[in-house]
Coordinates of C-alpha atoms in Angstrom, one line a residue:
X21 CA 10.9 -18.7 -2.3
X22 CA 7.5 -20.1 -3.1
X23 CA 8.6 -23.6 -2.3
X24 CA 10.2 -22.4 0.9
X25 CA 7.1 -20.6 2.1
X26 CA 4.7 -23.4 1.1
X27 CA 6.8 -26.0 3.0
X28 CA 7.5 -23.9 6.1
X29 CA 4.2 -22.0 6.5
X30 CA 1.1 -24.1 6.2
X31 CA -2.1 -22.2 5.4
X32 CA -4.4 -21.3 6.7
X33 CA -2.7 -20.3 9.9
X34 CA -5.3 -21.6 12.4
X35 CA -4.2 -19.7 15.5
X36 CA -6.4 -19.7 18.6
X37 CA -6.2 -18.4 22.1
X38 CA -2.7 -17.8 23.4
X39 CA -1.2 -19.5 20.4
X40 CA -1.6 -16.3 18.4
X41 CA 1.5 -14.8 19.9
X42 CA 3.4 -18.0 20.4
X43 CA 3.0 -18.9 16.7
X44 CA 4.1 -15.4 15.6
X45 CA 7.1 -15.5 17.8
X46 CA 8.0 -18.9 16.5
X47 CA 7.8 -17.6 12.9
X48 CA 9.8 -14.5 13.5
X49 CA 13.3 -15.9 12.6
X50 CA 11.8 -17.3 9.4
X51 CA 10.1 -14.1 8.5
X52 CA 13.2 -12.1 9.2
X53 CA 15.2 -14.4 6.9
X54 CA 12.9 -13.9 4.0
X55 CA 11.8 -10.3 4.6
X56 CA 14.4 -8.8 2.3
X57 CA 13.4 -11.3 -0.5
X58 CA 9.7 -10.5 0.0
X59 CA 10.4 -6.8 -0.1
X60 CA 12.3 -7.3 -3.4
X61 CA 9.1 -9.0 -4.8
X62 CA 6.9 -6.0 -4.1
X63 CA 5.6 -3.9 -6.9
X64 CA 7.6 -0.8 -5.8
X65 CA 10.2 -1.1 -8.5
X66 CA 11.5 2.5 -9.1
X67 CA 15.2 2.8 -9.9
X68 CA 16.2 5.1 -7.1
X69 CA 19.6 5.6 -8.5
X70 CA 18.2 7.4 -11.5
X71 CA 15.7 10.2 -11.1
X72 CA 15.0 10.3 -14.8
X73 CA 14.0 6.7 -14.8
X74 CA 12.1 6.8 -11.5
X75 CA 10.0 9.8 -12.7
X76 CA 9.4 8.6 -16.2
X77 CA 5.6 8.4 -16.5
X78 CA 5.8 5.3 -18.7
X79 CA 7.8 3.5 -16.1
X80 CA 5.5 4.7 -13.3
X81 CA 2.5 3.5 -15.3
X82 CA 4.0 0.1 -15.7
X83 CA 4.7 -0.1 -12.0
X84 CA 1.1 1.0 -11.1
X85 CA -0.4 -1.7 -13.4
X86 CA 1.8 -4.3 -11.7
X87 CA 0.6 -3.0 -8.3
X88 CA -3.0 -3.6 -9.4
X89 CA -2.2 -7.3 -9.7
X90 CA -0.8 -7.4 -6.2
X91 CA -3.9 -5.6 -4.7
X92 CA -6.4 -7.8 -6.6
X93 CA -4.6 -11.1 -5.6
X94 CA -4.4 -10.0 -2.0
X95 CA -8.1 -9.1 -1.9
X96 CA -9.0 -12.5 -3.4
X97 CA -7.0 -14.2 -0.7
X98 CA -8.7 -12.1 2.0
X99 CA -12.1 -13.0 0.7
X100 CA -11.7 -16.7 1.6
X101 CA -12.1 -15.8 5.3
X102 CA -15.1 -14.4 7.0
X103 CA -15.1 -10.8 8.2
X104 CA -13.6 -11.9 11.5
X105 CA -14.1 -8.4 13.0
X106 CA -12.8 -9.6 16.4
X107 CA -9.3 -9.1 14.8
X108 CA -10.1 -5.3 14.9
X109 CA -11.5 -5.1 18.4
X110 CA -9.5 -2.8 20.7
X111 CA -7.6 -3.8 23.8
X112 CA -6.8 -7.4 22.8
X113 CA -6.3 -9.1 26.1
X114 CA -4.3 -12.0 24.5
X115 CA -1.5 -9.6 23.9
X116 CA -0.8 -9.1 27.6
X117 CA -0.2 -5.9 29.4
X118 CA 3.4 -5.3 28.1
X119 CA 2.7 -5.9 24.4
X120 CA -0.6 -4.0 24.6
X121 CA 1.2 -1.0 26.1
X122 CA 3.9 -1.2 23.4
X123 CA 1.2 -1.3 20.7
X124 CA -0.8 1.5 22.1
X125 CA 2.4 3.6 22.4
X126 CA 2.9 3.0 18.7
X127 CA -0.5 4.7 17.9
X128 CA -2.8 1.7 17.9
X129 CA -6.1 1.0 19.6
X130 CA -4.6 -2.3 20.8
X131 CA -6.3 -4.7 18.4
X132 CA -4.7 -8.0 17.1
X133 CA -4.7 -6.8 13.5
X134 CA -2.6 -3.8 14.5
X135 CA -0.2 -6.0 16.3
X136 CA 0.5 -8.0 13.1
X137 CA 0.9 -4.8 11.1
X138 CA 3.4 -3.4 13.6
X139 CA 5.4 -6.5 14.0
X140 CA 5.6 -6.9 10.2
X141 CA 6.7 -3.3 9.9
X142 CA 9.4 -3.9 12.5
X143 CA 10.8 -6.7 10.4
X144 CA 10.6 -4.8 7.2
X145 CA 12.2 -1.7 8.7
X146 CA 15.3 -3.7 9.5
X147 CA 15.7 -4.5 5.8
X148 CA 15.3 -0.8 4.8
X149 CA 11.8 -0.8 3.4
X150 CA 11.0 2.6 4.9
X151 CA 14.0 4.2 3.4
X152 CA 12.2 4.1 0.1
X153 CA 10.7 7.6 -0.5
X154 CA 7.2 6.2 -1.2
X155 CA 6.9 3.8 1.8
X156 CA 5.3 5.0 5.0
X157 CA 4.7 2.8 8.1
X158 CA 1.4 2.6 9.9
X159 CA 2.9 2.5 13.3
X160 CA 6.1 3.5 15.0
X161 CA 8.8 3.8 16.3
X162 CA 10.5 1.1 14.2
X163 CA 13.9 -0.5 14.5
X164 CA 16.8 1.1 12.7
X165 CA 17.5 -0.4 9.2
X166 CA 20.5 -2.6 9.6
X167 CA 20.1 -5.7 7.4
X168 CA 20.2 -6.6 3.7
X169 CA 21.8 -4.7 0.9
X170 CA 21.5 -0.9 0.5
X171 CA 20.1 0.8 -2.6
X172 CA 23.5 1.5 -4.1
X173 CA 25.1 4.8 -3.5
X174 CA 22.0 7.0 -3.0
X175 CA 22.3 9.3 -0.1
X176 CA 20.1 11.9 1.6
X177 CA 21.9 14.5 -0.6
X178 CA 20.5 13.0 -3.8
X179 CA 16.8 12.9 -3.1
X180 CA 14.2 12.4 -5.8
X181 CA 11.3 13.8 -3.9
X182 CA 10.9 16.8 -1.8
X183 CA 9.8 16.5 1.9
X184 CA 6.5 14.7 2.2
X185 CA 4.3 16.7 4.6
X186 CA 2.4 14.9 7.4
X187 CA -0.9 15.8 5.8
X188 CA 0.0 13.6 2.8
X189 CA 0.3 10.5 5.0
X190 CA -3.2 8.8 4.8
X191 CA -2.5 5.5 6.6
X192 CA -5.2 6.1 9.2
X193 CA -7.8 6.9 6.6
X194 CA -6.8 3.8 4.6
X195 CA -7.0 1.6 7.7
X196 CA -10.5 2.8 8.5
X197 CA -11.7 2.5 4.9
X198 CA -10.3 -1.0 4.7
X199 CA -11.8 -2.3 7.9
X200 CA -15.2 -0.5 7.7
X201 CA -15.9 -0.3 4.0
X202 CA -13.8 -2.9 2.1
X203 CA -13.9 -6.0 4.4
X204 CA -17.6 -6.0 5.2
X205 CA -18.4 -5.9 1.4
X206 CA -15.6 -8.3 0.4
X207 CA -16.0 -11.0 3.0
X208 CA -18.9 -13.1 4.3
X209 CA -20.1 -11.8 7.6
X210 CA -19.4 -13.8 10.8
X211 CA -16.4 -15.4 12.4
X212 CA -14.7 -18.6 11.1
X213 CA -11.9 -18.7 13.7
X214 CA -9.1 -18.0 11.3
X215 CA -8.0 -14.9 13.1
X216 CA -4.3 -15.4 12.5
X217 CA -4.8 -16.0 8.7
X218 CA -7.0 -12.9 8.6
X219 CA -4.5 -10.7 10.3
X220 CA -1.7 -11.9 8.1
X221 CA -3.7 -11.3 4.9
X222 CA -4.8 -7.9 6.1
X223 CA -1.2 -6.9 6.4
X224 CA -0.7 -7.9 2.7
X225 CA -3.8 -6.1 1.6
X226 CA -3.0 -2.9 3.4
X227 CA 0.7 -2.8 2.4
X228 CA 0.0 -3.3 -1.3
X229 CA -2.8 -0.7 -1.3
X230 CA -0.5 1.8 0.6
X231 CA 2.3 1.2 -1.8
X232 CA 0.0 1.9 -4.7
X233 CA -1.3 5.1 -3.1
X234 CA 2.0 6.6 -2.1
X235 CA 3.5 5.8 -5.6
X236 CA 1.4 8.9 -6.6
X237 CA 4.2 11.0 -5.1
X238 CA 6.3 10.1 -8.1
X239 CA 3.5 11.0 -10.3
X240 CA 3.1 14.4 -8.6
X241 CA 6.8 15.1 -8.7
X242 CA 7.0 14.1 -12.4
X243 CA 4.1 16.4 -13.3
X244 CA 5.6 19.2 -11.2
X245 CA 8.8 19.0 -13.2
X246 CA 7.2 18.8 -16.6
X247 CA 4.9 21.8 -16.0
X248 CA 6.8 23.6 -13.3
X249 CA 5.5 27.1 -14.1
X250 CA 1.8 26.1 -14.1
X251 CA 2.2 24.0 -10.9
X252 CA 4.1 26.7 -9.1
X253 CA 1.3 29.3 -9.8
X254 CA -1.3 26.9 -8.4
X255 CA 0.8 26.1 -5.4
X256 CA 1.5 29.8 -4.6
X257 CA -2.2 30.5 -4.9
X258 CA -2.9 27.5 -2.6
X259 CA -5.5 26.4 -5.2
X260 CA -6.3 22.9 -4.0
X261 CA -9.1 22.4 -6.6
X262 CA -6.8 23.7 -9.3
X263 CA -4.1 21.2 -8.3
X264 CA -6.6 18.4 -8.2
X265 CA -7.6 19.3 -11.8
X266 CA -3.9 19.6 -12.7
X267 CA -3.2 15.9 -11.7
X268 CA -6.5 14.4 -12.9
X269 CA -7.2 12.8 -16.2
X270 CA -10.7 11.4 -16.0
X271 CA -10.5 9.4 -19.2
X272 CA -7.3 7.6 -18.0
X273 CA -8.9 6.9 -14.7
X274 CA -11.9 5.3 -16.4
X275 CA -9.7 3.1 -18.5
X276 CA -7.7 2.1 -15.4
X277 CA -10.9 1.1 -13.5
X278 CA -12.1 -1.0 -16.5
X279 CA -8.7 -2.7 -16.6
X280 CA -8.9 -3.5 -12.9
X281 CA -12.4 -5.0 -13.4
X282 CA -11.2 -7.2 -16.3
X283 CA -8.2 -8.3 -14.2
X284 CA -10.4 -9.1 -11.2
X285 CA -12.8 -11.0 -13.5
X286 CA -9.8 -13.0 -14.9
X287 CA -7.9 -13.7 -11.7
X288 CA -10.9 -14.6 -9.6
X289 CA -12.7 -17.0 -11.9
X290 CA -13.6 -20.4 -10.5
X291 CA -12.3 -22.8 -13.1
X292 CA -13.4 -26.4 -12.5
X293 CA -13.2 -27.3 -16.2
X294 CA -11.8 -25.5 -19.2
X295 CA -14.3 -23.6 -21.3
X296 CA -13.7 -22.2 -24.7
X297 CA -13.2 -18.4 -24.4
X298 CA -13.6 -18.4 -20.6
X299 CA -10.7 -16.1 -20.0
X300 CA -11.4 -13.9 -23.0
X301 CA -12.4 -10.2 -22.5
X302 CA -15.8 -11.1 -24.1
X303 CA -18.8 -11.4 -21.7
X304 CA -18.3 -14.6 -19.6
X305 CA -20.6 -17.6 -19.9
X306 CA -23.7 -17.8 -17.7
X307 CA -22.0 -20.6 -15.8
X308 CA -18.9 -18.6 -14.9
X309 CA -18.6 -17.8 -11.1
X310 CA -16.1 -15.7 -9.2
X311 CA -14.4 -15.8 -5.9
X312 CA -15.1 -12.0 -5.6
X313 CA -17.3 -9.5 -7.3
X314 CA -15.1 -7.9 -10.0
X315 CA -17.2 -4.8 -10.1
X316 CA -16.7 -4.2 -6.4
X317 CA -12.9 -4.5 -6.9
X318 CA -13.2 -1.8 -9.5
X319 CA -15.2 0.3 -7.1
X320 CA -12.4 0.0 -4.5
X321 CA -10.0 1.7 -6.9
X322 CA -12.6 4.2 -8.0
X323 CA -13.9 5.2 -4.6
X324 CA -10.9 4.7 -2.3
X325 CA -7.5 4.0 -3.8
X326 CA -7.6 6.7 -6.5
X327 CA -9.1 9.5 -4.3
X328 CA -6.6 8.7 -1.6
X329 CA -3.8 8.8 -4.1
X330 CA -4.9 12.1 -5.5
X331 CA -5.2 13.6 -2.0
X332 CA -1.6 12.5 -1.3
X333 CA -0.4 14.1 -4.6
X334 CA -2.2 17.4 -3.9
X335 CA -0.9 17.7 -0.3
X336 CA 2.6 16.9 -1.5
X337 CA 2.4 19.6 -4.2
X338 CA 1.0 22.2 -1.8
X339 CA 4.1 21.8 0.3
X340 CA 6.5 21.3 -2.7
X341 CA 7.9 24.9 -2.6
X342 CA 8.6 24.8 1.1
X343 CA 11.2 22.0 1.0
X344 CA 14.3 23.0 3.0
X345 CA 16.1 19.6 3.3
X346 CA 18.7 20.0 0.7
X347 CA 19.1 19.5 -3.1
X348 CA 16.7 17.3 -5.1
X349 CA 18.2 15.3 -8.0
X350 CA 17.5 16.9 -11.4
X351 CA 16.3 20.2 -9.9
X352 CA 18.1 23.5 -9.6
X353 CA 18.9 24.7 -6.1
X354 CA 15.9 26.1 -4.3
X355 CA 15.9 29.9 -4.0
X356 CA 16.1 31.1 -0.4
X357 CA 13.2 33.2 0.7
X358 CA 14.0 36.6 2.1
X359 CA 13.1 37.1 5.7
X360 CA 10.7 39.9 6.5

């Protein structure tokens, strides 16, 4: 796949003027052909045929660590371009009246960046990305899933998660944080003209971050099942602060942030010549430089990714006892509440 992409999709994608849309439309058949393969490469690796495996905290932890790699690499790639905030300007005239109407109907402000997100999601929807219980699209409606292999024999009657409430969907918050907080601090200010490359890389950054955030749903469900009595009492009391404490382990979070910083320091080093111990965990040499600020990458997780993840988990748990959509694998049938 790497060879196919590198030979078919030269980077950076220097789109300008009306060639934005022409280039994307030209690439659509290629993107559709590899979409299912790219999806398989994502860090969302839960075994959905087995609730025990999917909700095992050791397996979840391993997946979350792999997702860190994906996020860090995507941010490194985004940092090579300037902020290019024109990509986020509303009412992109280059889209034309028809596409602009379509995009705004999907819930966008009509910017070029949103167009790339929406078109990518349309492709991914066809290969069943959003049938995964922890994948949620930024825009809609999307095409019906019809391509690629299915996830075995799993059906709507053998769910792992309960219904996810609308309040737990934080895509709009993530989009605003990414564009207004992350990009200005990550990228050099100004406009280098690489609007197409910027929009493509933004999609990757946002999707990898969203995947990491919504994977917290598995964490919340796992903790609910392991301490059902305690969680139920907090939920019935609508104790949001109590639930936040229930899912929080500050010492683990601190270690995770330090791991992210170390990964960012390792992945983003500029290596022009080998130095002894350059990639070791020890303090780097005075001549070591980085493509990005490793400490800032740690702060993205500390200030944005982890808080959003925990908000998702708490909102999910607050609605956990209200599920009425049928049996959940590994759980006894829900008791029907008496009408009053």
